[in-house]
Tab-separated table of C-alpha atoms in Angstrom:
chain	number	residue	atom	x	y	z
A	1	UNK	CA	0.414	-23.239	18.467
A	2	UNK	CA	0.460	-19.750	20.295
A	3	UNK	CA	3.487	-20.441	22.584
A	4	UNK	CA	5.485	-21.651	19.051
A	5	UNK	CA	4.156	-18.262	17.690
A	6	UNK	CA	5.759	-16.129	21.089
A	7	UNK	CA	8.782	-19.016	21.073
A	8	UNK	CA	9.245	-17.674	17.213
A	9	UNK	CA	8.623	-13.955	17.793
A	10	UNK	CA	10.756	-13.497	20.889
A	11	UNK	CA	13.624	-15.598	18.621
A	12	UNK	CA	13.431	-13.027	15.982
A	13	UNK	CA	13.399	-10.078	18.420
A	14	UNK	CA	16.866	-11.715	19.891
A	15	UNK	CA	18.176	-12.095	16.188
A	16	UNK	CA	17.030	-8.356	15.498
A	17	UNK	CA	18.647	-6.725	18.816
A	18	UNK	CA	21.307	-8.983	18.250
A	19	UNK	CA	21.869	-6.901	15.042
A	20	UNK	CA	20.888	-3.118	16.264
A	21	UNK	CA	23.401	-3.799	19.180
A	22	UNK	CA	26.386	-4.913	16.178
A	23	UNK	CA	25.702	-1.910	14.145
A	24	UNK	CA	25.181	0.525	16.686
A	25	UNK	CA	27.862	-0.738	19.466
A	26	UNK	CA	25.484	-0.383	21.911
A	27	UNK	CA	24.304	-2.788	24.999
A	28	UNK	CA	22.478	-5.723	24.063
A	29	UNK	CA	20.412	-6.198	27.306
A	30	UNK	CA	19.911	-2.087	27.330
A	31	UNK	CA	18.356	-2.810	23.892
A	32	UNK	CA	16.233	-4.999	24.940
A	33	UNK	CA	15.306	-3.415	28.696
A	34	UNK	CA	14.464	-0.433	25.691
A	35	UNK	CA	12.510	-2.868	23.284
A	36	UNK	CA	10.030	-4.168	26.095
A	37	UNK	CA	9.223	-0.487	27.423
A	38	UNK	CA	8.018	0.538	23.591
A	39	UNK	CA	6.005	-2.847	22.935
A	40	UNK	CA	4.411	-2.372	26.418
A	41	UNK	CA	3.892	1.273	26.625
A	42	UNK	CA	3.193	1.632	23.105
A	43	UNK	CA	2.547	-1.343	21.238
A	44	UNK	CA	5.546	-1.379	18.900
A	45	UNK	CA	6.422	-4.213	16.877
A	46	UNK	CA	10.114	-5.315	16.818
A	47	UNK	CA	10.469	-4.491	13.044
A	48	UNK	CA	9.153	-1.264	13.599
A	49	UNK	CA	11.496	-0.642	16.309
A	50	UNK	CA	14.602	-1.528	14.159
A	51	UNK	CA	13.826	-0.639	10.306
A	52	UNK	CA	11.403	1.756	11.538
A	53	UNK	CA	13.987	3.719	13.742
A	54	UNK	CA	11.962	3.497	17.120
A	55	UNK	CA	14.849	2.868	19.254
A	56	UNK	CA	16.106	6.118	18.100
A	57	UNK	CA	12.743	8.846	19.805
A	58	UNK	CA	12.409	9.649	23.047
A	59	UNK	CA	9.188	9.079	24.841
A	60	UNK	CA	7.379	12.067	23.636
A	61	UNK	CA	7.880	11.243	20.197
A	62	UNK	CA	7.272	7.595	20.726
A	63	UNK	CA	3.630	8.347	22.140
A	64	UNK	CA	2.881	9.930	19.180
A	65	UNK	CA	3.872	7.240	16.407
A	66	UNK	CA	1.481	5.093	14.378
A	67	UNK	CA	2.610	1.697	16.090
A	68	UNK	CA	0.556	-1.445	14.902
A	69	UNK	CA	-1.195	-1.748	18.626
A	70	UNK	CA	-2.863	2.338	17.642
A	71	UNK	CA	-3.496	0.946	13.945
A	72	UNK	CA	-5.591	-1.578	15.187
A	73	UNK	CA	-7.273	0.789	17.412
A	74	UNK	CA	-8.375	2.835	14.756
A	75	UNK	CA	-9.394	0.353	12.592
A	76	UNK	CA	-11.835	-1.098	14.835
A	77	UNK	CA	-13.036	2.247	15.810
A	78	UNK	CA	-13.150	3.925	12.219
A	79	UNK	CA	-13.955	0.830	9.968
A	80	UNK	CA	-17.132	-1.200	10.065
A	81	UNK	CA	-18.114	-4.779	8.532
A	82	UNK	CA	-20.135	-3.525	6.214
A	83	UNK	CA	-17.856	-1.145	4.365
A	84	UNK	CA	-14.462	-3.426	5.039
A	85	UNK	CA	-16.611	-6.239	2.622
A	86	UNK	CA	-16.842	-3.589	-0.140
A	87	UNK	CA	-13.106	-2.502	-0.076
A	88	UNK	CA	-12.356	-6.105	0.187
A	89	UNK	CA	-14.445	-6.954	-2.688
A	90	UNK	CA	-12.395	-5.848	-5.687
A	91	UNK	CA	-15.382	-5.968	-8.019
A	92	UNK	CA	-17.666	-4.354	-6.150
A	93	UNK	CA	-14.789	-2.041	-5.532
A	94	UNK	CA	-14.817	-1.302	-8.994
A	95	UNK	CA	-18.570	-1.205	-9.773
A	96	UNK	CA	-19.185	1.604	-6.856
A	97	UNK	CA	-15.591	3.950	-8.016
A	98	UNK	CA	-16.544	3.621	-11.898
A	99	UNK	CA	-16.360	7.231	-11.927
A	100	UNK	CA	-12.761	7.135	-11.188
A	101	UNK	CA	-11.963	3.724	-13.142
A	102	UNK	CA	-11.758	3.720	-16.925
A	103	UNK	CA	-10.158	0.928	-16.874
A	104	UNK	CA	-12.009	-2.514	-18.424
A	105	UNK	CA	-12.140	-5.122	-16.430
A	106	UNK	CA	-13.890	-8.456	-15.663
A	107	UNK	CA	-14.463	-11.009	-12.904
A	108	UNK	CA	-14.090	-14.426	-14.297
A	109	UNK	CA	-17.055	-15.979	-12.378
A	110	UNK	CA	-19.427	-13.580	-14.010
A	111	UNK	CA	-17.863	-12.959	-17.426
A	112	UNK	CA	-19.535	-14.319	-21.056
A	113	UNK	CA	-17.474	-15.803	-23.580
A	114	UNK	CA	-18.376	-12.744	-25.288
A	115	UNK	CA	-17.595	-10.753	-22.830
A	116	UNK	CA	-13.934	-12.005	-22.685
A	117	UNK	CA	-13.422	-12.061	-26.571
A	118	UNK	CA	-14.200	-8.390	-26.459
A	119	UNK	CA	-12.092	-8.050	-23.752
A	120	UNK	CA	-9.432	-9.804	-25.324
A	121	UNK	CA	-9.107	-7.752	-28.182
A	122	UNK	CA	-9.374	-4.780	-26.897
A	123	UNK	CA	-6.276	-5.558	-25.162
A	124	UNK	CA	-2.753	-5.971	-26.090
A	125	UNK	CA	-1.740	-6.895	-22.174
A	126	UNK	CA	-3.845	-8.337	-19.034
A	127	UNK	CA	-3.160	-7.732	-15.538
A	128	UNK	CA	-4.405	-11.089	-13.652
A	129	UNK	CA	-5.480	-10.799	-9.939
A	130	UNK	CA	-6.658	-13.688	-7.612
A	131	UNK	CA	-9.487	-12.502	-5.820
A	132	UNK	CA	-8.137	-14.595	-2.393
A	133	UNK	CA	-4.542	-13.046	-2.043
A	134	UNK	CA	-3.526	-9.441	-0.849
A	135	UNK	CA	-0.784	-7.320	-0.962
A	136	UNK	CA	-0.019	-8.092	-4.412
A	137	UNK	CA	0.709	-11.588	-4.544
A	138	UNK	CA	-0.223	-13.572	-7.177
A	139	UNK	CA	-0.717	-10.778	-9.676
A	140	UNK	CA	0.472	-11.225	-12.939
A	141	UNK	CA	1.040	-9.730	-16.815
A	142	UNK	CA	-0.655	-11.716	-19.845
A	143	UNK	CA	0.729	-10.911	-22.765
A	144	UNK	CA	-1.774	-11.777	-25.927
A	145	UNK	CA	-0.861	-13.152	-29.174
A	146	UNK	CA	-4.807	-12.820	-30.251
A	147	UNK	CA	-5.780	-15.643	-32.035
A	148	UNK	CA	-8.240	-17.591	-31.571
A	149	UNK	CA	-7.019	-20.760	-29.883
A	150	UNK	CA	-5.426	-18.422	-27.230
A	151	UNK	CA	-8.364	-17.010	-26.753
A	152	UNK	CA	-10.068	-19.791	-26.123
A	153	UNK	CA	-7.859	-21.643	-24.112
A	154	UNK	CA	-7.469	-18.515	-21.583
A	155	UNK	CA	-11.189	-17.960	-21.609
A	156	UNK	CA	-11.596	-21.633	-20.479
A	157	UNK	CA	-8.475	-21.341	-17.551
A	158	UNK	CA	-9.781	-17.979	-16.552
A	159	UNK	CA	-13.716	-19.077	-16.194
A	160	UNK	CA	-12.574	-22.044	-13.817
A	161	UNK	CA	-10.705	-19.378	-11.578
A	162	UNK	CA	-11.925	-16.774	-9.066
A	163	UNK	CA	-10.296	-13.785	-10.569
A	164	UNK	CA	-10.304	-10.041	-11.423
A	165	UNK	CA	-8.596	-9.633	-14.912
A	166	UNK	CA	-8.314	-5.903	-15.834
A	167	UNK	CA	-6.830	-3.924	-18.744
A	168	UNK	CA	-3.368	-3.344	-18.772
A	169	UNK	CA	-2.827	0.685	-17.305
A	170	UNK	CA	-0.350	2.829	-19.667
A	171	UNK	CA	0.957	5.373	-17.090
A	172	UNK	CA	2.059	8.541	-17.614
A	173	UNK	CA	5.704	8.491	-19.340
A	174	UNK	CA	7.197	11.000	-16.315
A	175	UNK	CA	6.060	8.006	-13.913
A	176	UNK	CA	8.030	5.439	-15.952
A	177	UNK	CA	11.783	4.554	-14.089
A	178	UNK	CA	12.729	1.397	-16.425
A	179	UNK	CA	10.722	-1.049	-14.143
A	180	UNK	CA	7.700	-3.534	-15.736
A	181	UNK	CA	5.171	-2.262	-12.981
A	182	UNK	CA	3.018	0.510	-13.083
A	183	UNK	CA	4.208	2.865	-10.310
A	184	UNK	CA	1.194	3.820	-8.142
A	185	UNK	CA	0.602	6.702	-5.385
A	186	UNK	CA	-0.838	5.843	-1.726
A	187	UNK	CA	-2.904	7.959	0.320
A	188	UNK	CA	-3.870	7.881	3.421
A	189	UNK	CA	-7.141	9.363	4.801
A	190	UNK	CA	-9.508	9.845	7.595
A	191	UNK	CA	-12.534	10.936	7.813
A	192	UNK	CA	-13.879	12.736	11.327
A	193	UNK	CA	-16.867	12.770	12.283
A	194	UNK	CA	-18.337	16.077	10.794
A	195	UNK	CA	-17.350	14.105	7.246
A	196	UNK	CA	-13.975	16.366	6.259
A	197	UNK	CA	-11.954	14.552	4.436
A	198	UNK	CA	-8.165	14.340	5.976
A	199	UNK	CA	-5.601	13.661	3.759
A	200	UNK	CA	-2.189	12.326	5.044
A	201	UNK	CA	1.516	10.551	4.399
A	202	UNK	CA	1.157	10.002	0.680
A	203	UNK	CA	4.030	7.916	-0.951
A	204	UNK	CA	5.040	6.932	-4.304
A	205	UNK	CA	5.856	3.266	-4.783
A	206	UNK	CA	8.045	2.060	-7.574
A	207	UNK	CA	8.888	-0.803	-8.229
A	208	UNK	CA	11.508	-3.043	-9.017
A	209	UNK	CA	12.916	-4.985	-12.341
A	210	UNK	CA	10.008	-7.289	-13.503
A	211	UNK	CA	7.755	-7.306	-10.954
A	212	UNK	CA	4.419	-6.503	-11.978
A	213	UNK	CA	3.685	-4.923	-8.648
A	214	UNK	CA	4.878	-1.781	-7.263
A	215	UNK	CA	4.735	-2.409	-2.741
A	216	UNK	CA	7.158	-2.353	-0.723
A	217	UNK	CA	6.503	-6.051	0.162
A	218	UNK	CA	7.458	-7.069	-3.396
A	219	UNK	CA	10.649	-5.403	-3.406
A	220	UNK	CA	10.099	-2.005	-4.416
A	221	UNK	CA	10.858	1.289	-3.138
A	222	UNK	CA	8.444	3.761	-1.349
A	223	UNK	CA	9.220	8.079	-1.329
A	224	UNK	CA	7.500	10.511	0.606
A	225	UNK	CA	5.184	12.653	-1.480
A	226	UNK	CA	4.506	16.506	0.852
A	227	UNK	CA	0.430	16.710	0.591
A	228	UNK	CA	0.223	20.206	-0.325
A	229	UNK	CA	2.346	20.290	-3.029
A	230	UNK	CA	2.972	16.834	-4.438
A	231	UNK	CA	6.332	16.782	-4.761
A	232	UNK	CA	8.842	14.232	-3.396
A	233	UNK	CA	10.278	15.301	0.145
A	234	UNK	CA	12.934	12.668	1.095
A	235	UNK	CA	14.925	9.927	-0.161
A	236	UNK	CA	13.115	6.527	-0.479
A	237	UNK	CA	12.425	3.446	2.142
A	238	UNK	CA	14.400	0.889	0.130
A	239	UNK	CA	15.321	-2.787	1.427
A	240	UNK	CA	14.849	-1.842	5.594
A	241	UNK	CA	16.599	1.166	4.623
A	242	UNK	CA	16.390	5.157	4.065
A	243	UNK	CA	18.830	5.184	1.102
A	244	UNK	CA	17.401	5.184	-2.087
A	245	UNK	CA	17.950	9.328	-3.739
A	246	UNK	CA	17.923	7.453	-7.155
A	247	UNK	CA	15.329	5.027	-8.060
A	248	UNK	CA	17.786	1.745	-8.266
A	249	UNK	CA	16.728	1.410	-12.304
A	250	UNK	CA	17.365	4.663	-13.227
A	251	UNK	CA	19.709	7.783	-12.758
A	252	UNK	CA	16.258	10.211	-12.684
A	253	UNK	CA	16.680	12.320	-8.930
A	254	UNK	CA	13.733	11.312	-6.992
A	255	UNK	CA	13.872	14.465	-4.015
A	256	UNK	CA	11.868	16.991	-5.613
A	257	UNK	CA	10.221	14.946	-8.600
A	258	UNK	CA	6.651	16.959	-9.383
A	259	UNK	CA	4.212	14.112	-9.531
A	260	UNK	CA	1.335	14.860	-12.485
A	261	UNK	CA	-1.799	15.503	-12.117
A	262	UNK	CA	-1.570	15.803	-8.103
A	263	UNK	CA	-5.159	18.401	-7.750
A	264	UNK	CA	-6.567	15.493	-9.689
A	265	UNK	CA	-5.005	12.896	-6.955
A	266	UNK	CA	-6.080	15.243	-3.620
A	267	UNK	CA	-10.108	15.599	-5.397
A	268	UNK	CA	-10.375	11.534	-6.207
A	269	UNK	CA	-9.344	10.632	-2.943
A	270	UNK	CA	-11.193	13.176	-1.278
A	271	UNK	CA	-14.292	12.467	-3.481
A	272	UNK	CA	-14.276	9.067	-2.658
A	273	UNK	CA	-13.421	8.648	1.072
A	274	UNK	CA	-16.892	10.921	1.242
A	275	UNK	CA	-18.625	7.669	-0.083
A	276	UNK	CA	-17.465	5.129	2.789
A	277	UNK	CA	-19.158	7.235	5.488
A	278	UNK	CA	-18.933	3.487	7.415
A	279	UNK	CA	-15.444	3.482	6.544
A	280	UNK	CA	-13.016	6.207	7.799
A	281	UNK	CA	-9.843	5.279	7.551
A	282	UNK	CA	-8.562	4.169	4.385
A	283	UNK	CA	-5.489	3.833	2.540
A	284	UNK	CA	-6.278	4.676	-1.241
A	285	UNK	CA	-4.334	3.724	-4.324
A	286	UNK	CA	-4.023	5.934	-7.525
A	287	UNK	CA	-2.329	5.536	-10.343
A	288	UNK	CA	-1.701	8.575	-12.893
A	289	UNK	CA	-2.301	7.920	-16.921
A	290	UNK	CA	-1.152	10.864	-19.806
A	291	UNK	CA	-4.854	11.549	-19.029
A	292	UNK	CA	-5.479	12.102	-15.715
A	293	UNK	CA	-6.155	9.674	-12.412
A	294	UNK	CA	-7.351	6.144	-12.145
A	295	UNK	CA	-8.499	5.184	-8.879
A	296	UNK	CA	-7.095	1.102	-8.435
A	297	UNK	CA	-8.323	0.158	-4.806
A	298	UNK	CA	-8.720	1.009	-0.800
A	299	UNK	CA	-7.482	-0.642	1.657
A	300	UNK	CA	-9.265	-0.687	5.224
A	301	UNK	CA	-6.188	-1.639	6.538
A	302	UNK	CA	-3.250	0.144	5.425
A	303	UNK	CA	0.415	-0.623	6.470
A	304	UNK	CA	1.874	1.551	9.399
A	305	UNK	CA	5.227	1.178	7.127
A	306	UNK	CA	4.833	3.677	4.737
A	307	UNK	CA	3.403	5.806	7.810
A	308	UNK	CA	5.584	6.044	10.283
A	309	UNK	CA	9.003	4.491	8.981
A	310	UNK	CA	10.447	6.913	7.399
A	311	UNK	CA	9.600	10.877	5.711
A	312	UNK	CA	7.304	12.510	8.466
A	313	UNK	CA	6.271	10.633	11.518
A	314	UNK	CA	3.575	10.960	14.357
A	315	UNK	CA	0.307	10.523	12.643
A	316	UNK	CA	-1.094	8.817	15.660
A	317	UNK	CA	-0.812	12.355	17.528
A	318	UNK	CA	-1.833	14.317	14.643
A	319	UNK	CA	-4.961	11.980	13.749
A	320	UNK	CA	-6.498	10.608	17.463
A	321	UNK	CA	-8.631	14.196	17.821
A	322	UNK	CA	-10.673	13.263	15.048
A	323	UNK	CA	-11.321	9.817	16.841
């Protein structure tokens, strides 16, 4: 099984350098002589090095970047067991954030029938999660007639399920692009040793059509939000691409869109990476209502893509000293 893995990986590398060496009219075996320095020196994945731009820094810019060899590193120096169950668990998740959730919710294995029913119509819309999937798959919208045989027969699918169903978010109307999802903000942070809170490479993802989810893995598009003031910096990662000025739905300008609420964003996040003392490097997501912030989950394992592959790079640099 592990030489059809490296048989399959150093076929898609070919395929990949293959296509950098088309677009670029460059050398293919320079491209590759290049690829095998930066996933030896530096740990660099091959999609990285293409969508991510790799090829394109010099060696004192590459020894800086977030590649997934120095995101491993930190998560097995920053993250422990104990802490990685409860971001994993999204109902414990839930139960220890309820100051930033307002959300209802229920887990299916623990719920009443009267539980649901109240549940039920208290809600025009569910959002469905499976609690054995990640990165948004599986999710789906549950629209409601309310009556009573629908309630019934979805309490009776739900209870034989493993799942987290939630109320359906309304998010703030300047945060709606003509897409189903609700758009949600991810932030990065680390916390050092001496417990400050560091916040970095916050994005807004949007997503796409009807999908009900908002990543970048489902097809939707990612812009850089600058810390400090909460504004949009660049154009968004889009497709393996840094194209996207518009949001694809809409003809809204995304460079320079204020995103609400952002004090309210910066004080969750840092409020709550000060309760995973066991858990230092997290990638939070937020999403922002007409009323304020809801905090939605952590991850003890964000993605290096919305790090390093486009907007401001070289978090590995600016992040190892609190190591």
């Amino acid at each position: 099984m592990r030489a059809k893995q490296v048989f399959n990986y150093l076929s898609k590398c070919n395929r990949r350098i293959k296509e950098l060496a088309k677009a670029n009219r460059e050398g293919y075996f320079s491209i590759w002589f290049d690829y095998i320095s930066a996933f030896v020196s530096h740990g660099c994945l091959i999609d990285h090095y293409v969508d991510g731009r790799f090829y394109m820094y010099r060696r004192n810019v590459r020894k800086r970047i977030m590649t997934y060899r120095r995101l491993c590193e930190f998560i097995r120096i920053c993250n422990k067991p104990e802490e990685v169950k409860l971001l994993n668990n999204k109902t414990e998740f839930n139960r220890k954030f309820s100051k930033w959730i307002s959300r209802k919710w229920l887990h299916s294995t623990e719920m009443s029938r009267n539980q649901f029913e109240n549940l039920y119509n208290h809600c025009d819309r569910l959002i469905v999660k499976p609690l054995d999937k990640c990165e948004g798959k599986g999710i789906y919208a549950l629209d409601l007639k309310h009556t009573e045989e629908e309630c019934n027969q979805v309490y009776e699918e739900f209870s034989k399920q493993d799942l987290l169903i939630e109320e359906c978010l309304v998010q703030h109307p300047a945060l709606f692009f003509s897409n189903v999802s609700v758009n949600t903000i991810r932030v990065n942070s680390l916390l050092d040793k001496e417990g400050n809170v560091h916040l970095f490479k916050a994005v807004l993802r949007v997503g796409i059509g009807d999908s009900v989810v908002d990543n970048y893995n489902a097809g939707g598009v990612e812009y850089p939000i600058d810390i400090e003031t909460g504004i949009i910096s660049s154009l968004g990662f889009h497709d393996n691409k840094l194209q996207c000025i518009y949001h694809p739905l809409s003809d809204k300008v995304m460079p320079g869109f204020n995103i609400p609420y952002w004090d309210k964003v910066v004080f969750c996040i840092t409020e709550a990476s000060k309760q995973l003392p066991l858990c230092r490097f997290v990638g939070w997501d937020i999403a922002i209502t007409k009323d304020g912030v809801e905090l939605i989950e952590g991850n003890h394992n964000p993605g290096y893509v919305s790090m390093e592959y486009f907007g401001e790079i070289g978090w590995y640099g600016n992040l190892k000293k609190y190591l």
